[in-house]
Amino acid sequence: MVKKSVLIVGGGGAGIMAAISASKSGACPILLEKNPKLGRKVLIAGAGRCNISNDELNPSFYNPDGRDLLTGVLKRFGKKEILDFFQELGLWTYVAPDGRVFPLTNQATSVMDVLKNELARLKVSVELEVEIKSIHAKGNGFELKTKSGETKFGDRVILCSGGKSFPALGADGSGYQIAASFGHTIIHPVPATVALVIEDSWCHPLQGQKIKARAAARVGSKMGEWIEGDVLFTKYGLSGTAILDVSDGLSIASNRNQNSDISVVVDLVPFMTEEELLEELKRKVGKGLTGEALLAGILPPKFAGPLKEYLNPKKIEQLATLLKMRIFSVESTRGWNEAEFTSGGVDLREVDSQTLESKRQKGLYLAGEILDVQARRGGYNLAWAWASGYITGIASATD
Ligand SMILES: Cc1cc2nc3c(=O)[nH]c(=O)nc-3n(C[C@H](O)[C@H](O)[C@H](O)COP(=O)(O)OP(=O)(O)OC[C@H]3O[C@@H](n4cnc5c(N)ncnc54)[C@H](O)[C@@H]3O)c2cc1C
């Protein structure tokens, strides 16, 4: 029997996995990547340590619209299957106390090395510096046009061209136009997991200051859930893990829904309730303390500047309320060049939930960040790239 040729557009985590899985399922995959090397985002993931998955991998960590589809996908290729897959390739991993899974070497290059070794072992054809400009259905297969004017033919296509975050690394959203040319709806992509631009008198004097805090997104009067983590003051606004984790809802409200009433609420003293904090401040006042001494031991001394007018025994009630719920009005996000993920993409209702085959075009599959799936930080996004790549690889080879 003649092997099916499967053209895979995009050599990121999803595309590499799709190529490996299609090859193992008996197809003849060709991996097409516009960059001079594969997996550039894998290499920078987790600040170069590559957080490949999470010990608690379940749909609740993903966007609500993605959860039904994720339930089916992760049942077939979830936490165990991802780890088994990498172990089989020879990658040793460990689980950090917060559940994130990393290579034991703490180096993303180890992840890329084992993947590239597997592509070579399976003799997968990899074509670098090939940028696909258009895809058309032709006969029982597809015709792809490259930027340099070449034409390529294949029986099946898996579109793994990523989202829009970090466009310098390759994924610039061009895949959305290709998907749209087949009639797909693109849910307006917006930057996700991204620092916030805030014009507030606190940010400049506190720039560089990082504290353990809690943050919550607020759109109009509706507040989201509190997320604990770092809050980092910068010259343009706020960053840090807690801010990145609440940024998605704010980015959607601002960039997709044109809502300008968006803010982030920060609890600067998450280790005490407001009542406990007030008691503590009263205790200090009782000892004759005032000014900066009221804050000492609770917040770093830099906070004394912006809080000056409240460091007064007569204002400790206002101070306690402010420290527990400081509201920062958000101007915008720092945009695509700094966003770790994309929120939005190809509408999930338009792909088969079992195979991720397009419902608009038979033989076309979609995997990875191009689809409207995203999760908070923690290895969930790469887990999605691996899982969706794996499933489309099998489906394209065997349907
Ligand atoms: C700074 C940063 C850190 C991150 N850290 C983590 C982490 O630790 N853990 C985690 O789970 N997630 C992390 N992520 C997110 C994760 O890396 C992505 O969600 C995931 O890599 C997406 O995989 P993908 O294959 O769908 O897309 P991509 O990795 O973006 O791959 C798409 C590929 O397609 C190529 N391409 C695009 N258009 C074309 C075309 N027309 N023709 C040919 N090729 C094309 C691109 O060059 C690119 O190589 C991080 C992201 C960033 C930006």
XYZ file of C-alpha atoms and ligand atoms in Angstrom:
452
model
C 0.000 0.000 0.000
C 1.287 3.485 -0.870
C 1.979 5.562 2.214
C -0.094 8.738 2.628
C 1.914 11.913 2.299
C 1.136 14.309 5.130
C 2.374 17.881 4.782
C 2.804 19.512 8.183
C 2.960 23.302 8.180
C 4.980 24.601 11.136
C 7.823 22.930 12.997
C 6.977 23.973 16.568
C 6.009 21.576 19.357
C 2.701 20.610 17.722
C 4.167 20.123 14.237
C 7.133 18.064 15.421
C 4.841 15.818 17.451
C 2.425 15.495 14.511
C 5.307 14.443 12.246
C 6.546 11.804 14.694
C 3.086 10.427 15.292
C 2.124 10.400 11.577
C 5.326 8.572 10.752
C 4.799 5.992 13.504
C 1.239 5.512 12.217
C 2.496 4.542 8.771
C 2.302 7.826 6.832
C 5.049 9.705 5.078
C 5.155 13.131 6.789
C 7.016 16.155 5.491
C 7.632 18.865 8.082
C 7.704 22.368 6.592
C 9.135 25.170 8.728
C 9.815 28.736 7.691
C 12.618 29.292 10.204
C 16.155 27.978 9.666
C 15.600 25.704 12.693
C 12.806 23.756 14.364
C 11.131 24.464 17.689
C 12.300 27.959 18.467
C 9.507 28.458 20.986
C 10.235 25.144 22.677
C 13.797 26.370 23.130
C 12.787 29.532 24.984
C 9.916 27.952 26.903
C 10.096 28.148 30.678
C 12.958 30.660 30.413
C 15.094 28.037 28.655
C 14.164 25.215 31.069
C 11.090 24.140 29.063
C 8.153 23.325 31.281
C 6.850 20.466 29.110
C 3.717 19.497 31.050
C 2.096 19.520 34.472
C 1.528 16.820 37.065
C -2.026 18.072 37.354
C -3.007 18.125 33.708
C -6.738 18.511 33.362
C -9.158 20.623 31.289
C -9.976 23.003 34.157
C -6.693 24.836 33.491
C -7.759 25.737 29.941
C -10.123 28.364 28.523
C -13.775 27.441 29.162
C -14.547 27.072 25.443
C -11.763 24.520 25.109
C -12.608 22.273 28.048
C -14.979 19.805 26.355
C -12.543 19.174 23.543
C -9.627 18.978 25.979
C -11.434 16.332 28.010
C -11.461 13.971 25.020
C -7.972 14.847 23.814
C -6.289 14.466 27.220
C -8.033 11.125 27.784
C -6.229 9.851 24.727
C -2.912 11.637 25.181
C -2.697 13.143 28.649
C -0.181 13.477 31.464
C 0.944 9.834 31.476
C 1.151 9.483 27.698
C 3.189 12.708 27.374
C 5.678 11.557 30.004
C 5.830 8.018 28.576
C 6.451 9.491 25.136
C 9.394 11.593 26.320
C 10.764 8.814 28.501
C 10.716 6.496 25.484
C 12.795 9.110 23.639
C 15.262 9.099 26.531
C 14.326 12.393 28.174
C 14.545 12.267 31.947
C 12.165 14.604 33.702
C 11.233 15.767 37.196
C 8.157 17.292 38.780
C 8.719 20.587 40.612
C 6.879 21.104 43.944
C 4.244 23.218 42.153
C 3.498 20.398 39.690
C 5.387 21.731 36.664
C 7.324 19.100 34.704
C 10.819 19.931 33.434
C 13.634 18.000 31.787
C 16.067 16.787 34.447
C 18.828 18.737 32.718
C 16.748 21.924 33.160
C 17.576 22.670 29.544
C 15.099 23.090 26.726
C 17.783 21.953 24.287
C 17.475 18.444 25.774
C 13.805 18.406 24.763
C 14.610 19.532 21.236
C 17.542 17.117 20.985
C 15.441 14.033 21.730
C 12.689 15.218 19.370
C 15.164 15.851 16.561
C 16.807 12.460 17.183
C 13.401 10.819 16.850
C 12.628 12.675 13.611
C 15.967 11.483 12.251
C 15.428 7.891 13.456
C 12.046 7.824 11.725
C 13.612 9.420 8.634
C 11.027 12.206 8.633
C 11.693 14.665 5.870
C 12.239 18.132 7.353
C 12.321 21.161 5.055
C 13.557 24.361 6.691
C 13.179 27.924 5.426
C 9.993 26.969 3.599
C 7.169 29.399 4.205
C 3.711 28.319 3.093
C 1.652 31.148 1.650
C -1.509 29.315 0.553
C -3.144 25.900 0.607
C -5.826 24.683 -1.802
C -7.714 21.419 -1.992
C -6.853 19.654 -5.249
C -8.314 16.297 -6.286
C -8.109 14.046 -3.235
C -5.278 16.057 -1.720
C -3.790 19.500 -1.357
C -1.594 21.934 -3.242
C 0.627 24.227 -1.163
C 2.361 27.324 -2.524
C 5.537 28.505 -0.863
C 6.807 32.065 -0.542
C 9.580 31.289 -3.035
C 7.018 30.183 -5.639
C 7.371 26.410 -5.268
C 4.354 24.094 -5.256
C 4.036 21.068 -2.982
C 1.432 18.310 -3.067
C 0.226 16.061 -0.284
C -2.670 13.747 0.559
C -3.266 15.388 3.923
C -2.280 18.662 5.612
C -1.802 19.395 9.295
C -1.756 23.128 10.003
C 0.447 23.776 13.049
C 1.553 27.321 12.334
C 0.978 28.612 15.883
C -0.690 31.770 17.138
C 0.611 35.336 17.215
C 2.750 35.623 20.331
C 6.473 36.345 19.948
C 6.184 36.886 16.156
C 9.977 37.161 15.876
C 10.134 33.404 16.544
C 8.001 32.584 13.501
C 4.356 32.360 14.481
C 2.904 35.583 13.144
C -0.729 34.598 12.675
C -0.359 33.854 8.947
C -1.940 30.434 9.547
C -5.219 32.122 10.447
C -5.521 33.444 6.882
C -4.919 29.957 5.529
C -7.558 28.502 7.875
C -9.960 31.315 6.981
C -9.475 30.547 3.280
C -11.167 27.188 4.004
C -14.098 28.979 5.643
C -12.918 28.747 9.245
C -14.005 31.326 11.797
C -11.129 32.924 13.670
C -11.965 33.962 17.232
C -10.222 37.350 17.477
C -6.703 36.492 18.744
C -5.448 38.645 21.620
C -2.190 38.567 23.603
C -2.439 36.338 26.690
C -0.150 35.832 29.686
C 1.225 39.281 29.214
C 2.392 42.201 31.361
C 0.053 45.170 31.810
C 0.533 48.825 30.947
C -0.634 50.918 33.894
C -0.299 54.626 34.398
C -0.271 54.879 38.167
C 1.735 57.031 40.534
C 2.976 53.904 42.328
C 4.611 52.160 39.383
C 7.492 54.500 38.700
C 8.806 54.856 42.296
C 8.391 51.121 42.907
C 9.928 49.940 39.622
C 12.018 46.797 40.095
C 10.228 45.914 43.334
C 8.810 42.371 43.421
C 6.530 41.095 46.191
C 4.493 37.967 46.928
C 0.897 39.072 46.522
C -2.501 38.141 45.135
C -4.046 39.662 42.034
C -7.484 39.552 40.469
C -8.774 40.910 37.177
C -11.698 43.328 37.306
C -13.814 44.116 34.263
C -16.414 46.764 35.070
C -17.603 45.760 38.526
C -17.008 42.021 37.973
C -13.998 40.619 39.763
C -12.258 37.393 38.722
C -10.626 34.870 41.040
C -7.625 35.772 43.170
C -4.326 34.322 41.936
C -1.299 34.189 44.215
C 2.178 34.809 42.895
C 4.683 37.562 42.231
C 3.713 41.122 41.471
C 6.529 43.079 39.880
C 6.360 46.870 39.558
C 7.934 48.151 36.350
C 8.378 51.523 34.733
C 5.436 50.842 32.392
C 3.101 49.079 34.847
C 2.844 45.630 36.402
C 4.262 42.200 35.628
C 5.114 39.060 37.620
C 3.445 35.647 37.685
C 0.229 36.742 39.427
C -0.266 39.553 36.897
C 0.502 37.293 33.910
C -2.004 34.759 35.215
C -4.845 37.288 35.433
C -3.969 39.118 32.215
C -6.010 36.943 29.824
C -9.444 38.138 30.942
C -8.278 41.756 30.835
C -6.760 41.349 27.381
C -9.955 39.748 26.051
C -12.101 42.494 27.606
C -9.904 45.263 26.247
C -8.710 43.952 22.869
C -11.610 41.743 21.820
C -14.614 43.295 23.542
C -13.420 46.931 23.458
C -14.157 47.354 27.173
C -12.119 50.214 28.629
C -13.232 49.750 32.255
C -10.566 47.223 33.180
C -8.379 47.080 36.241
C -6.246 44.733 38.268
C -6.825 44.457 42.003
C -3.769 43.640 44.105
C -3.779 42.343 47.666
C -0.333 43.436 48.821
C -0.555 41.591 52.156
C -1.956 38.160 51.240
C -0.705 36.510 54.417
C -3.172 38.411 56.673
C -6.875 39.180 56.542
C -7.855 42.855 56.623
C -8.890 42.441 60.278
C -5.556 40.825 61.181
C -3.678 43.545 59.344
C -5.611 46.260 61.173
C -4.903 44.541 64.506
C -1.211 44.422 63.636
C -1.187 48.117 62.713
C -3.036 48.995 65.937
C -0.478 46.997 67.900
C 2.314 49.021 66.292
C 0.517 52.299 66.948
C 0.084 51.141 70.562
C 3.860 50.802 70.779
C 4.221 54.418 69.642
C 5.312 53.585 66.113
C 4.436 55.844 63.203
C 5.536 56.659 59.624
C 7.666 54.040 57.855
C 7.819 51.960 61.050
C 4.150 51.032 60.566
C 5.043 49.171 57.376
C 8.338 47.667 58.542
C 8.225 43.875 58.421
C 5.054 43.848 56.330
C 6.197 45.371 53.051
C 9.632 46.377 51.676
C 10.704 49.921 52.697
C 10.250 51.247 49.121
C 6.469 51.215 49.713
C 6.807 53.956 52.324
C 7.104 56.534 49.506
C 3.819 55.912 47.678
C 2.023 55.212 50.985
C 3.353 58.286 52.784
C -0.008 59.995 53.395
C -1.423 56.822 55.024
C 1.488 56.130 57.385
C -0.234 58.006 60.133
C -1.832 56.444 63.250
C -5.093 58.205 62.374
C -5.273 56.568 58.966
C -4.496 52.930 59.725
C -8.002 51.766 58.813
C -7.701 53.309 55.346
C -4.179 51.893 55.100
C -5.342 48.341 55.882
C -8.145 48.571 53.297
C -5.801 49.977 50.663
C -3.115 47.344 51.208
C -5.671 44.557 50.910
C -7.293 45.923 47.783
C -5.207 48.332 45.727
C -6.913 48.924 42.375
C -4.751 49.694 39.342
C -6.566 50.905 36.263
C -5.201 49.097 33.173
C -4.433 51.024 29.968
C -3.472 48.071 27.763
C -1.265 45.001 27.595
C 2.364 44.938 26.490
C 1.247 43.237 23.263
C 2.367 40.377 21.054
C 6.114 40.814 21.484
C 5.813 39.980 25.176
C 2.733 37.733 25.339
C 3.535 34.088 26.090
C 0.358 32.740 24.516
C -2.484 33.621 22.185
C -6.059 33.718 23.369
C -8.340 33.013 20.401
C -7.756 31.300 17.079
C -9.644 28.805 14.953
C -13.102 28.142 16.412
C -13.114 24.714 18.071
C -16.684 24.032 16.965
C -15.318 23.734 13.440
C -12.990 20.789 14.128
C -13.851 17.181 14.875
C -13.320 16.692 18.606
C -11.861 13.185 18.125
C -9.432 13.812 15.270
C -9.085 17.639 15.073
C -9.917 17.342 11.383
C -11.477 20.465 9.905
C -15.228 20.260 9.479
C -14.820 22.709 6.602
C -12.280 20.706 4.604
C -11.779 16.959 4.688
C -8.143 15.953 4.992
C -7.108 19.212 6.690
C -6.184 18.952 10.382
C -5.282 21.646 12.914
C -3.086 21.343 15.990
C -1.434 23.545 18.613
C -1.783 27.240 19.316
C -3.566 27.999 16.009
C -6.733 26.603 17.614
C -8.703 28.535 20.224
C -7.106 26.694 23.150
C -5.002 28.305 25.819
C -4.188 27.740 29.423
C -2.506 29.547 32.232
C 1.240 29.126 32.743
C 2.430 25.765 34.055
C 3.232 23.528 31.089
C -0.382 23.248 29.913
C 0.186 24.981 26.582
C 3.012 22.719 25.521
C 0.978 19.754 26.790
C -1.748 20.871 24.373
C 0.795 21.182 21.545
C 2.069 17.627 22.178
C -1.404 16.123 22.612
C -3.026 17.811 19.609
C 0.016 17.096 17.437
C -0.050 13.437 18.433
C -3.760 13.031 17.685
C -3.663 14.757 14.303
C -0.584 12.734 13.324
C -2.440 9.462 13.871
C -5.708 10.665 12.354
C -4.098 12.050 9.201
C -2.251 8.785 8.634
C -5.139 6.460 9.217
C -8.429 8.093 8.160
C 8.481 33.186 26.163
C 7.581 31.984 26.126
C 7.719 31.001 27.092
C 6.862 29.906 27.096
N 7.031 28.942 28.045
C 6.199 27.864 28.070
C 6.395 26.810 28.988
O 7.375 26.769 29.728
N 5.475 25.802 29.002
C 4.396 25.778 28.163
O 3.574 24.868 28.236
N 4.248 26.721 27.219
C 5.129 27.751 27.136
N 4.987 28.698 26.164
C 3.926 28.511 25.142
C 4.315 27.404 24.187
O 5.671 27.568 23.822
C 3.410 27.446 22.950
O 2.058 27.412 23.351
C 3.695 26.274 22.029
O 5.076 26.205 21.732
C 2.903 26.402 20.742
O 3.304 25.372 19.863
P 2.828 25.380 18.354
O 3.597 24.294 17.702
O 1.360 25.367 18.283
O 3.267 26.795 17.801
P 4.747 27.410 17.592
O 5.700 26.861 18.554
O 4.562 28.870 17.533
O 5.164 26.825 16.177
C 4.611 27.274 14.970
C 5.670 27.132 13.929
O 5.097 27.363 12.654
C 6.008 28.108 11.873
N 5.215 28.775 10.846
C 4.282 29.743 11.028
N 3.723 30.072 9.872
C 4.312 29.293 8.934
C 4.158 29.185 7.524
N 3.277 29.943 6.875
N 4.939 28.302 6.847
C 5.842 27.527 7.513
N 6.029 27.604 8.841
C 5.275 28.468 9.534
C 6.662 29.040 12.860
O 7.902 29.518 12.384
C 6.789 28.150 14.090
O 8.016 27.462 14.119
C 5.850 29.790 26.109
C 5.744 30.763 25.111
C 6.602 31.844 25.111
C 6.465 32.870 24.014
